């Protein structure tokens, strides 16, 4: 088939020695993978969505620039953000014909929990920046669609309210501070509220360079302190209820000194299982397991941690190899389609988390938007499983994929 003029133009742009393969060129090319020839169309209801990118369009249209920037930003020139999507292109699918797939099951188990689907909701902070109902809308959607939800300690809602809305415990994601009593207080509070798992995020211990966020923010003159402001410590405690009663100072917010021994410290105050989030190398995966992690979570924070330029899915094989079946492996960063999720499961992931994809749904339509995103991704995963001849999650494996050389 003849390539479209837009496609030809993109090809020219990325190949042009004049423009080079710049970060901007990459972003444009990356976007083209999922939006070739798209009409500029805004859906009016979740039911109209054909894929998660329909929600992205609405989110971009509805959110104030600074909030959209917070959602979209990568780091530096968005090298890792682009690589997260681009890397899926290098993995192809190998369909298996003539398998009876009349009954597809997405059910699986993770850290002792029975899940209806291997797709879970990644921790995303400050969800009031996207919808007034914030994490409560997400929790209600997680409840109706029966999905695992991870709650950030930077949430706009308290863990008690979120667990009540979901009707079941959530996994509690922790950014520790350098002020141990604050960390200890949050861990105890999460466990008291019913959380059985703590997800320790280790990939932004010393901050990150979110240039695109800065560019959107300077184009937005509004005062954001009411929804997610951090101008004063009082603002901060008001907008992030998990920090209520904490005594830390902003200077103690980051944890550049954190090492693997920190897991012992956590274990000293809680019996919650520990998942380590933000692992991208085999050495760190092995260290996490040796330090007693109950699961390893491959993630580059959706391209928001560092400009490694390496897609999360590219990191998965070496992590799976290093973990060697000792604990489950979870992955996120860049997952937008059922085929993406299938590829990770085939490469050895036990569960896949989505981040921006469900926030696009939240920003567009609140709870029904998140519900539709989950329903669509489950339907897409079921379809690709059927095409690949896999009836269950356990049937999905390496024979279903190949890597382009
Ligand atoms: C707006 C936004 C806020 C986030 N907040 C947190 C957070 O509070 N804690 C955390 O561990 N990760 C956070 N993340 C990273 C996500 O948990 C997840 O790793 C990432 O979104 C996955 O990439 P994806 O958005 O491309 O799916 C955030 C990501 C975004 C986009």
Tab-separated table of C-alpha atoms and ligand atoms in Angstrom:
chain	number	residue	atom	x	y	z
A	1	UNK	CA	0.000	0.000	0.000
A	2	UNK	CA	1.126	3.519	-0.835
A	3	UNK	CA	2.514	5.357	2.207
A	4	UNK	CA	0.397	8.358	3.221
A	5	UNK	CA	1.755	11.883	2.654
A	6	UNK	CA	2.021	12.339	6.463
A	7	UNK	CA	3.954	9.112	6.774
A	8	UNK	CA	6.228	10.057	3.902
A	9	UNK	CA	6.769	13.423	5.536
A	10	UNK	CA	7.659	11.821	8.879
A	11	UNK	CA	10.013	9.457	7.095
A	12	UNK	CA	11.643	12.391	5.373
A	13	UNK	CA	11.894	14.305	8.648
A	14	UNK	CA	13.536	11.523	10.562
A	15	UNK	CA	15.881	10.648	7.697
A	16	UNK	CA	16.791	14.220	6.845
A	17	UNK	CA	20.466	15.000	7.428
A	18	UNK	CA	19.394	18.612	7.892
A	19	UNK	CA	17.146	17.959	10.851
A	20	UNK	CA	18.896	14.861	12.123
A	21	UNK	CA	17.343	12.326	14.474
A	22	UNK	CA	16.670	14.956	17.101
A	23	UNK	CA	14.663	14.479	20.289
A	24	UNK	CA	11.834	16.425	18.672
A	25	UNK	CA	12.030	14.290	15.552
A	26	UNK	CA	11.911	11.167	17.693
A	27	UNK	CA	8.868	12.414	19.570
A	28	UNK	CA	7.094	13.126	16.313
A	29	UNK	CA	8.048	9.721	14.972
A	30	UNK	CA	7.030	8.029	18.209
A	31	UNK	CA	3.664	9.679	18.098
A	32	UNK	CA	3.263	8.562	14.511
A	33	UNK	CA	3.438	4.898	15.547
A	34	UNK	CA	0.063	5.254	17.203
A	35	UNK	CA	-1.583	8.062	15.307
A	36	UNK	CA	-0.849	7.621	11.630
A	37	UNK	CA	-3.433	9.525	9.604
A	38	UNK	CA	-5.673	10.160	12.600
A	39	UNK	CA	-8.468	12.637	12.095
A	40	UNK	CA	-8.488	15.287	14.811
A	41	UNK	CA	-11.514	13.838	16.620
A	42	UNK	CA	-12.634	14.244	20.223
A	43	UNK	CA	-14.843	11.488	21.596
A	44	UNK	CA	-17.893	12.658	23.534
A	45	UNK	CA	-18.320	9.624	25.759
A	46	UNK	CA	-16.137	6.711	26.894
A	47	UNK	CA	-18.291	4.357	24.831
A	48	UNK	CA	-17.004	6.048	21.645
A	49	UNK	CA	-13.361	5.173	22.346
A	50	UNK	CA	-11.624	2.806	19.960
A	51	UNK	CA	-8.307	2.749	21.786
A	52	UNK	CA	-6.694	4.509	24.738
A	53	UNK	CA	-5.324	7.250	22.481
A	54	UNK	CA	-8.882	8.552	22.042
A	55	UNK	CA	-8.730	9.379	25.772
A	56	UNK	CA	-5.324	11.005	25.334
A	57	UNK	CA	-6.830	13.457	22.839
A	58	UNK	CA	-9.604	14.391	25.279
A	59	UNK	CA	-7.193	14.715	28.215
A	60	UNK	CA	-4.955	17.020	26.214
A	61	UNK	CA	-7.948	19.116	25.214
A	62	UNK	CA	-9.461	19.367	28.714
A	63	UNK	CA	-6.505	19.687	31.075
A	64	UNK	CA	-4.875	23.011	31.865
A	65	UNK	CA	-1.393	23.195	30.292
A	66	UNK	CA	0.534	22.738	33.544
A	67	UNK	CA	-1.494	19.670	34.494
A	68	UNK	CA	-1.129	18.190	31.034
A	69	UNK	CA	2.594	18.918	31.242
A	70	UNK	CA	2.815	17.115	34.601
A	71	UNK	CA	1.119	14.085	33.046
A	72	UNK	CA	3.049	14.028	29.806
A	73	UNK	CA	6.569	15.017	30.711
A	74	UNK	CA	9.574	12.772	30.380
A	75	UNK	CA	13.063	13.891	31.347
A	76	UNK	CA	15.622	15.935	29.434
A	77	UNK	CA	14.774	15.496	25.731
A	78	UNK	CA	12.184	12.749	26.465
A	79	UNK	CA	14.620	10.072	25.283
A	80	UNK	CA	13.300	7.350	27.596
A	81	UNK	CA	9.668	8.345	27.085
A	82	UNK	CA	10.071	7.832	23.325
A	83	UNK	CA	12.054	4.627	23.740
A	84	UNK	CA	9.275	3.100	25.859
A	85	UNK	CA	6.915	3.117	22.873
A	86	UNK	CA	9.476	2.581	20.145
A	87	UNK	CA	10.851	-0.576	21.763
A	88	UNK	CA	7.570	-2.441	21.276
A	89	UNK	CA	8.093	-2.115	17.525
A	90	UNK	CA	11.135	-4.373	17.734
A	91	UNK	CA	9.100	-7.246	19.148
A	92	UNK	CA	6.835	-9.076	16.753
A	93	UNK	CA	4.091	-11.594	17.439
A	94	UNK	CA	4.053	-15.217	16.275
A	95	UNK	CA	0.432	-16.400	16.005
A	96	UNK	CA	-0.403	-20.039	16.675
A	97	UNK	CA	-3.346	-21.253	14.579
A	98	UNK	CA	-6.036	-23.843	15.187
A	99	UNK	CA	-6.053	-23.731	18.986
A	100	UNK	CA	-9.465	-23.822	20.664
A	101	UNK	CA	-9.680	-20.383	22.268
A	102	UNK	CA	-13.446	-20.315	22.794
A	103	UNK	CA	-12.838	-19.622	26.477
A	104	UNK	CA	-10.138	-17.087	27.251
A	105	UNK	CA	-9.251	-16.430	30.877
A	106	UNK	CA	-7.181	-13.460	32.033
A	107	UNK	CA	-7.171	-14.670	35.635
A	108	UNK	CA	-3.884	-14.861	37.441
A	109	UNK	CA	-2.377	-14.649	40.928
A	110	UNK	CA	0.132	-12.177	42.308
A	111	UNK	CA	1.651	-12.151	45.814
A	112	UNK	CA	-1.203	-14.265	47.137
A	113	UNK	CA	-3.972	-12.217	45.496
A	114	UNK	CA	-6.300	-13.677	42.890
A	115	UNK	CA	-6.591	-11.196	40.013
A	116	UNK	CA	-9.227	-11.091	37.296
A	117	UNK	CA	-6.602	-9.679	34.933
A	118	UNK	CA	-2.795	-9.207	34.914
A	119	UNK	CA	-3.362	-5.494	34.187
A	120	UNK	CA	-2.983	-3.307	37.279
A	121	UNK	CA	-3.139	0.424	37.967
A	122	UNK	CA	0.296	1.956	38.588
A	123	UNK	CA	0.701	4.511	41.373
A	124	UNK	CA	0.136	8.013	40.004
A	125	UNK	CA	0.408	10.933	42.419
A	126	UNK	CA	-1.772	14.047	42.696
A	127	UNK	CA	-4.754	12.766	40.720
A	128	UNK	CA	-6.784	15.851	41.664
A	129	UNK	CA	-4.741	17.566	38.963
A	130	UNK	CA	-6.705	15.415	36.475
A	131	UNK	CA	-10.189	15.104	37.938
A	132	UNK	CA	-12.030	16.427	40.994
A	133	UNK	CA	-12.761	12.870	42.199
A	134	UNK	CA	-9.051	12.030	41.947
A	135	UNK	CA	-7.998	8.601	43.300
A	136	UNK	CA	-11.542	7.890	44.501
A	137	UNK	CA	-12.767	7.732	40.889
A	138	UNK	CA	-9.862	5.427	40.064
A	139	UNK	CA	-10.699	3.244	43.089
A	140	UNK	CA	-14.364	2.977	42.076
A	141	UNK	CA	-13.310	1.931	38.578
A	142	UNK	CA	-10.827	-0.575	40.018
A	143	UNK	CA	-13.712	-1.960	42.060
A	144	UNK	CA	-16.241	-2.351	39.222
A	145	UNK	CA	-13.627	-3.731	36.798
A	146	UNK	CA	-11.922	-5.816	39.549
A	147	UNK	CA	-8.375	-4.584	39.022
A	148	UNK	CA	-5.488	-4.214	41.414
A	149	UNK	CA	-4.797	-0.576	42.322
A	150	UNK	CA	-1.557	0.869	43.651
A	151	UNK	CA	-1.880	4.120	45.581
A	152	UNK	CA	0.893	6.699	45.688
A	153	UNK	CA	1.837	8.298	48.987
A	154	UNK	CA	1.708	11.509	46.937
A	155	UNK	CA	-2.014	10.888	46.336
A	156	UNK	CA	-4.592	13.664	46.618
A	157	UNK	CA	-6.781	11.279	48.656
A	158	UNK	CA	-6.117	9.402	51.874
A	159	UNK	CA	-5.519	5.658	51.839
A	160	UNK	CA	-8.492	5.152	54.163
A	161	UNK	CA	-10.880	6.862	51.722
A	162	UNK	CA	-9.416	5.052	48.716
A	163	UNK	CA	-9.705	1.623	50.355
A	164	UNK	CA	-13.307	2.446	51.289
A	165	UNK	CA	-14.044	3.432	47.668
A	166	UNK	CA	-12.419	0.311	46.256
A	167	UNK	CA	-13.996	-1.928	48.904
A	168	UNK	CA	-10.678	-3.779	49.178
A	169	UNK	CA	-7.112	-2.974	50.169
A	170	UNK	CA	-4.817	-1.233	47.698
A	171	UNK	CA	-1.065	-1.663	47.428
A	172	UNK	CA	0.642	1.304	49.072
A	173	UNK	CA	3.446	2.946	47.081
A	174	UNK	CA	6.065	4.728	49.113
A	175	UNK	CA	8.531	7.470	48.327
A	176	UNK	CA	10.430	7.574	51.593
A	177	UNK	CA	11.723	10.890	52.862
A	178	UNK	CA	15.072	11.437	54.517
A	179	UNK	CA	13.070	11.953	57.715
A	180	UNK	CA	12.584	8.394	58.984
A	181	UNK	CA	9.727	9.158	61.437
A	182	UNK	CA	7.626	10.400	58.473
A	183	UNK	CA	8.310	7.208	56.521
A	184	UNK	CA	7.592	5.058	59.564
A	185	UNK	CA	4.357	6.929	60.243
A	186	UNK	CA	3.122	6.353	56.662
A	187	UNK	CA	4.029	2.663	56.668
A	188	UNK	CA	2.174	2.096	59.940
A	189	UNK	CA	-0.809	4.075	58.710
A	190	UNK	CA	-0.992	2.132	55.422
A	191	UNK	CA	-0.828	-1.203	57.214
A	192	UNK	CA	-3.464	-0.115	59.728
A	193	UNK	CA	-5.704	0.909	56.821
A	194	UNK	CA	-5.443	-2.637	55.431
A	195	UNK	CA	-2.638	-2.522	52.818
A	196	UNK	CA	-0.782	-5.820	52.592
A	197	UNK	CA	1.905	-4.713	50.132
A	198	UNK	CA	4.231	-1.724	50.065
A	199	UNK	CA	5.724	-0.703	46.712
A	200	UNK	CA	9.036	1.033	47.352
A	201	UNK	CA	9.916	3.359	44.465
A	202	UNK	CA	13.679	3.639	44.045
A	203	UNK	CA	14.140	5.414	40.719
A	204	UNK	CA	13.836	9.081	41.678
A	205	UNK	CA	15.831	9.131	44.926
A	206	UNK	CA	17.714	12.193	43.747
A	207	UNK	CA	15.042	13.905	41.621
A	208	UNK	CA	14.806	14.096	37.808
A	209	UNK	CA	15.061	16.726	35.096
A	210	UNK	CA	11.478	17.188	33.809
A	211	UNK	CA	12.028	19.791	31.143
A	212	UNK	CA	8.711	19.390	29.304
A	213	UNK	CA	6.809	19.966	32.559
A	214	UNK	CA	8.705	23.235	33.011
A	215	UNK	CA	7.827	24.325	29.483
A	216	UNK	CA	4.104	23.640	29.949
A	217	UNK	CA	4.097	25.222	33.411
A	218	UNK	CA	5.630	28.503	32.298
A	219	UNK	CA	2.852	28.718	29.682
A	220	UNK	CA	0.219	28.439	32.428
A	221	UNK	CA	-0.331	31.445	34.684
A	222	UNK	CA	-2.827	29.861	37.131
A	223	UNK	CA	-2.228	29.181	40.806
A	224	UNK	CA	-2.137	25.416	41.314
A	225	UNK	CA	-1.734	25.518	45.100
A	226	UNK	CA	-5.366	24.502	45.691
A	227	UNK	CA	-5.010	21.134	43.960
A	228	UNK	CA	-1.391	20.063	44.182
A	229	UNK	CA	0.630	23.041	45.378
A	230	UNK	CA	3.845	22.528	47.245
A	231	UNK	CA	4.822	26.129	47.876
A	232	UNK	CA	4.790	25.770	51.642
A	233	UNK	CA	4.917	22.757	53.904
A	234	UNK	CA	1.332	23.520	54.992
A	235	UNK	CA	0.188	23.541	51.345
A	236	UNK	CA	1.933	20.254	50.939
A	237	UNK	CA	0.300	18.559	53.933
A	238	UNK	CA	-3.115	19.823	52.869
A	239	UNK	CA	-2.801	18.524	49.312
A	240	UNK	CA	-1.115	15.211	50.131
A	241	UNK	CA	-3.073	13.690	53.029
A	242	UNK	CA	-0.641	10.809	53.577
A	243	UNK	CA	1.769	13.405	54.999
A	244	UNK	CA	-0.759	14.655	57.564
A	245	UNK	CA	0.941	14.970	60.937
A	246	UNK	CA	4.427	14.612	59.449
A	247	UNK	CA	7.223	16.790	60.769
A	248	UNK	CA	9.680	16.662	57.889
A	249	UNK	CA	11.187	19.637	56.139
A	250	UNK	CA	11.423	20.063	52.338
A	251	UNK	CA	15.197	19.704	52.636
A	252	UNK	CA	14.571	16.117	53.794
A	253	UNK	CA	12.237	15.227	50.929
A	254	UNK	CA	14.659	13.320	48.700
A	255	UNK	CA	16.622	10.193	49.592
A	256	UNK	CA	19.861	10.165	47.588
A	257	UNK	CA	21.505	8.182	50.390
A	258	UNK	CA	19.094	5.234	50.224
A	259	UNK	CA	20.741	1.805	49.762
A	260	UNK	CA	19.502	-1.812	49.786
A	261	UNK	CA	19.675	-1.931	53.585
A	262	UNK	CA	16.579	0.269	53.537
A	263	UNK	CA	14.448	-2.837	52.965
A	264	UNK	CA	15.525	-4.134	56.412
A	265	UNK	CA	14.441	-0.853	57.906
A	266	UNK	CA	11.015	-1.179	56.301
A	267	UNK	CA	10.706	-4.758	57.492
A	268	UNK	CA	11.525	-3.561	60.993
A	269	UNK	CA	8.251	-1.627	61.197
A	270	UNK	CA	5.818	-3.487	58.951
A	271	UNK	CA	4.897	-6.992	57.898
A	272	UNK	CA	3.614	-5.784	54.503
A	273	UNK	CA	5.227	-7.513	51.537
A	274	UNK	CA	7.790	-5.339	49.752
A	275	UNK	CA	7.853	-4.704	46.000
A	276	UNK	CA	10.809	-2.737	44.631
A	277	UNK	CA	9.728	-0.425	41.777
A	278	UNK	CA	12.115	1.166	39.305
A	279	UNK	CA	14.455	-1.732	38.451
A	280	UNK	CA	15.963	-1.744	34.946
A	281	UNK	CA	19.114	-3.891	35.225
A	282	UNK	CA	19.936	-7.496	36.082
A	283	UNK	CA	22.366	-6.429	38.826
A	284	UNK	CA	19.703	-4.403	40.629
A	285	UNK	CA	17.120	-7.150	40.166
A	286	UNK	CA	19.486	-9.624	41.837
A	287	UNK	CA	20.252	-7.138	44.645
A	288	UNK	CA	16.538	-6.534	45.235
A	289	UNK	CA	15.850	-10.261	45.580
A	290	UNK	CA	18.879	-10.691	47.848
A	291	UNK	CA	17.658	-7.778	49.981
A	292	UNK	CA	14.398	-9.678	50.454
A	293	UNK	CA	12.057	-8.050	47.927
A	294	UNK	CA	8.863	-10.039	47.450
A	295	UNK	CA	8.565	-8.839	43.846
A	296	UNK	CA	10.649	-6.849	41.375
A	297	UNK	CA	8.930	-4.088	39.406
A	298	UNK	CA	10.610	-3.122	36.125
A	299	UNK	CA	9.920	0.546	35.463
A	300	UNK	CA	11.601	3.719	34.300
A	301	UNK	CA	8.753	5.743	35.789
A	302	UNK	CA	7.181	6.211	32.367
A	303	UNK	CA	10.350	7.905	31.099
A	304	UNK	CA	10.294	10.354	34.029
A	305	UNK	CA	13.307	9.096	35.987
A	306	UNK	CA	16.393	9.447	33.812
A	307	UNK	CA	17.279	9.845	30.137
A	308	UNK	CA	18.643	6.328	29.701
A	309	UNK	CA	17.054	6.176	26.261
A	310	UNK	CA	16.180	2.528	26.932
A	311	UNK	CA	12.596	1.282	26.778
A	312	UNK	CA	11.279	-0.611	29.818
A	313	UNK	CA	10.375	-3.662	27.724
A	314	UNK	CA	14.038	-3.837	26.593
A	315	UNK	CA	15.075	-4.174	30.242
A	316	UNK	CA	12.662	-7.024	30.969
A	317	UNK	CA	14.667	-10.033	29.647
A	318	UNK	CA	17.748	-9.357	31.766
A	319	UNK	CA	15.633	-8.779	34.871
A	320	UNK	CA	13.609	-11.960	34.318
A	321	UNK	CA	16.842	-13.873	33.881
A	322	UNK	CA	18.389	-12.448	37.054
A	323	UNK	CA	15.252	-13.044	39.115
A	324	UNK	CA	15.068	-16.587	37.765
A	325	UNK	CA	11.568	-17.312	39.047
A	326	UNK	CA	12.387	-16.536	42.690
A	327	UNK	CA	9.815	-13.731	42.932
A	328	UNK	CA	7.205	-12.277	40.556
A	329	UNK	CA	8.194	-9.628	38.024
A	330	UNK	CA	5.898	-6.666	37.352
A	331	UNK	CA	6.461	-4.104	34.609
A	332	UNK	CA	5.196	-0.702	33.465
A	333	UNK	CA	6.215	2.239	31.247
A	334	UNK	CA	4.707	2.809	27.836
A	335	UNK	CA	1.937	0.179	27.836
A	336	UNK	CA	-0.964	1.356	25.674
A	337	UNK	CA	-2.348	-1.707	23.877
A	338	UNK	CA	-3.272	-5.323	24.530
A	339	UNK	CA	-0.423	-6.361	22.239
A	340	UNK	CA	2.095	-4.457	24.420
A	341	UNK	CA	0.809	-6.275	27.477
A	342	UNK	CA	0.895	-9.625	25.710
A	343	UNK	CA	4.537	-9.063	24.705
A	344	UNK	CA	5.587	-8.413	28.311
A	345	UNK	CA	3.730	-11.486	29.555
A	346	UNK	CA	5.408	-13.553	26.838
A	347	UNK	CA	8.799	-12.250	27.977
A	348	UNK	CA	8.192	-13.364	31.558
A	349	UNK	CA	6.326	-10.568	33.340
A	350	UNK	CA	3.673	-11.721	35.807
A	351	UNK	CA	1.669	-8.488	35.710
A	352	UNK	CA	1.656	-5.241	33.726
A	353	UNK	CA	0.760	-1.843	35.148
A	354	UNK	CA	-0.668	1.038	33.196
A	355	UNK	CA	-0.052	4.663	34.115
A	356	UNK	CA	-0.915	7.487	31.727
A	357	UNK	CA	-3.409	5.302	29.843
A	358	UNK	CA	-5.853	5.220	32.770
A	359	UNK	CA	-5.153	8.810	33.734
A	360	UNK	CA	-6.211	9.859	30.203
A	361	UNK	CA	-9.519	8.118	30.945
A	362	UNK	CA	-9.758	9.797	34.346
A	363	UNK	CA	-8.985	13.239	32.940
A	364	UNK	CA	-11.540	12.833	30.171
A	365	UNK	CA	-14.492	11.325	31.994
A	366	UNK	CA	-13.667	10.401	35.617
A	367	UNK	CA	-14.615	6.906	36.821
A	368	UNK	CA	-16.353	5.831	33.553
A	369	UNK	CA	-13.230	6.839	31.614
A	370	UNK	CA	-10.978	4.642	33.762
A	371	UNK	CA	-13.509	1.806	33.505
A	372	UNK	CA	-13.539	1.987	29.730
A	373	UNK	CA	-9.730	2.054	29.509
A	374	UNK	CA	-9.544	-1.103	31.612
A	375	UNK	CA	-12.357	-2.813	29.697
A	376	UNK	CA	-10.718	-1.978	26.365
A	377	UNK	CA	-7.281	-3.220	27.387
A	378	UNK	CA	-8.782	-6.455	28.737
A	379	UNK	CA	-10.693	-6.932	25.473
A	380	UNK	CA	-7.564	-6.203	23.406
A	381	UNK	CA	-5.503	-8.635	25.493
A	382	UNK	CA	-8.192	-11.331	25.136
A	383	UNK	CA	-8.236	-10.813	21.386
A	384	UNK	CA	-4.487	-11.079	20.947
A	385	UNK	CA	-4.430	-14.148	23.207
A	386	UNK	CA	-6.990	-15.751	20.943
A	387	UNK	CA	-4.964	-14.822	17.846
A	388	UNK	CA	-1.801	-16.253	19.437
A	389	UNK	CA	-3.531	-19.461	20.512
A	390	UNK	CA	-3.173	-18.803	24.260
A	391	UNK	CA	-6.214	-19.638	26.404
A	392	UNK	CA	-4.754	-18.598	29.747
A	393	UNK	CA	-2.069	-16.257	31.015
A	394	UNK	CA	0.060	-19.313	31.805
A	395	UNK	CA	-0.135	-20.365	28.126
A	396	UNK	CA	1.619	-17.152	27.004
A	397	UNK	CA	5.342	-17.627	26.439
A	398	UNK	CA	8.454	-16.947	24.421
A	399	UNK	CA	7.297	-18.990	21.383
A	400	UNK	CA	4.669	-16.264	20.823
A	401	UNK	CA	7.193	-13.511	20.121
A	402	UNK	CA	10.341	-12.755	18.215
A	403	UNK	CA	12.804	-9.864	18.394
A	404	UNK	CA	13.734	-8.062	15.183
A	405	UNK	CA	17.479	-8.022	14.698
B	1	LIG	C1	1.607	12.020	36.301
B	1	LIG	C2	2.388	10.867	36.847
B	1	LIG	C3	2.561	10.736	38.223
B	1	LIG	C4	3.254	9.663	38.750
B	1	LIG	N1	3.358	9.523	40.099
B	1	LIG	C5	4.020	8.457	40.609
B	1	LIG	C6	4.081	8.257	42.009
B	1	LIG	O1	3.545	9.018	42.787
B	1	LIG	N2	4.772	7.184	42.457
B	1	LIG	C7	5.392	6.285	41.605
B	1	LIG	O2	6.013	5.321	42.052
B	1	LIG	N3	5.324	6.456	40.271
B	1	LIG	C8	4.636	7.494	39.763
B	1	LIG	N4	4.542	7.623	38.413
B	1	LIG	C9	5.074	6.577	37.536
B	1	LIG	C10	4.003	5.477	37.328
B	1	LIG	O3	3.807	4.719	38.476
B	1	LIG	C11	4.413	4.513	36.211
B	1	LIG	O4	5.684	4.012	36.492
B	1	LIG	C12	4.395	5.186	34.841
B	1	LIG	O5	3.299	6.047	34.712
B	1	LIG	C13	4.324	4.117	33.766
B	1	LIG	O6	4.481	4.677	32.498
B	1	LIG	P1	3.260	5.044	31.535
B	1	LIG	O7	2.615	6.260	32.120
B	1	LIG	O8	3.925	5.311	30.239
B	1	LIG	O9	2.318	3.878	31.521
B	1	LIG	C14	3.842	8.711	37.867
B	1	LIG	C15	3.673	8.833	36.489
B	1	LIG	C16	2.947	9.899	35.978
B	1	LIG	C17	2.742	9.973	34.490
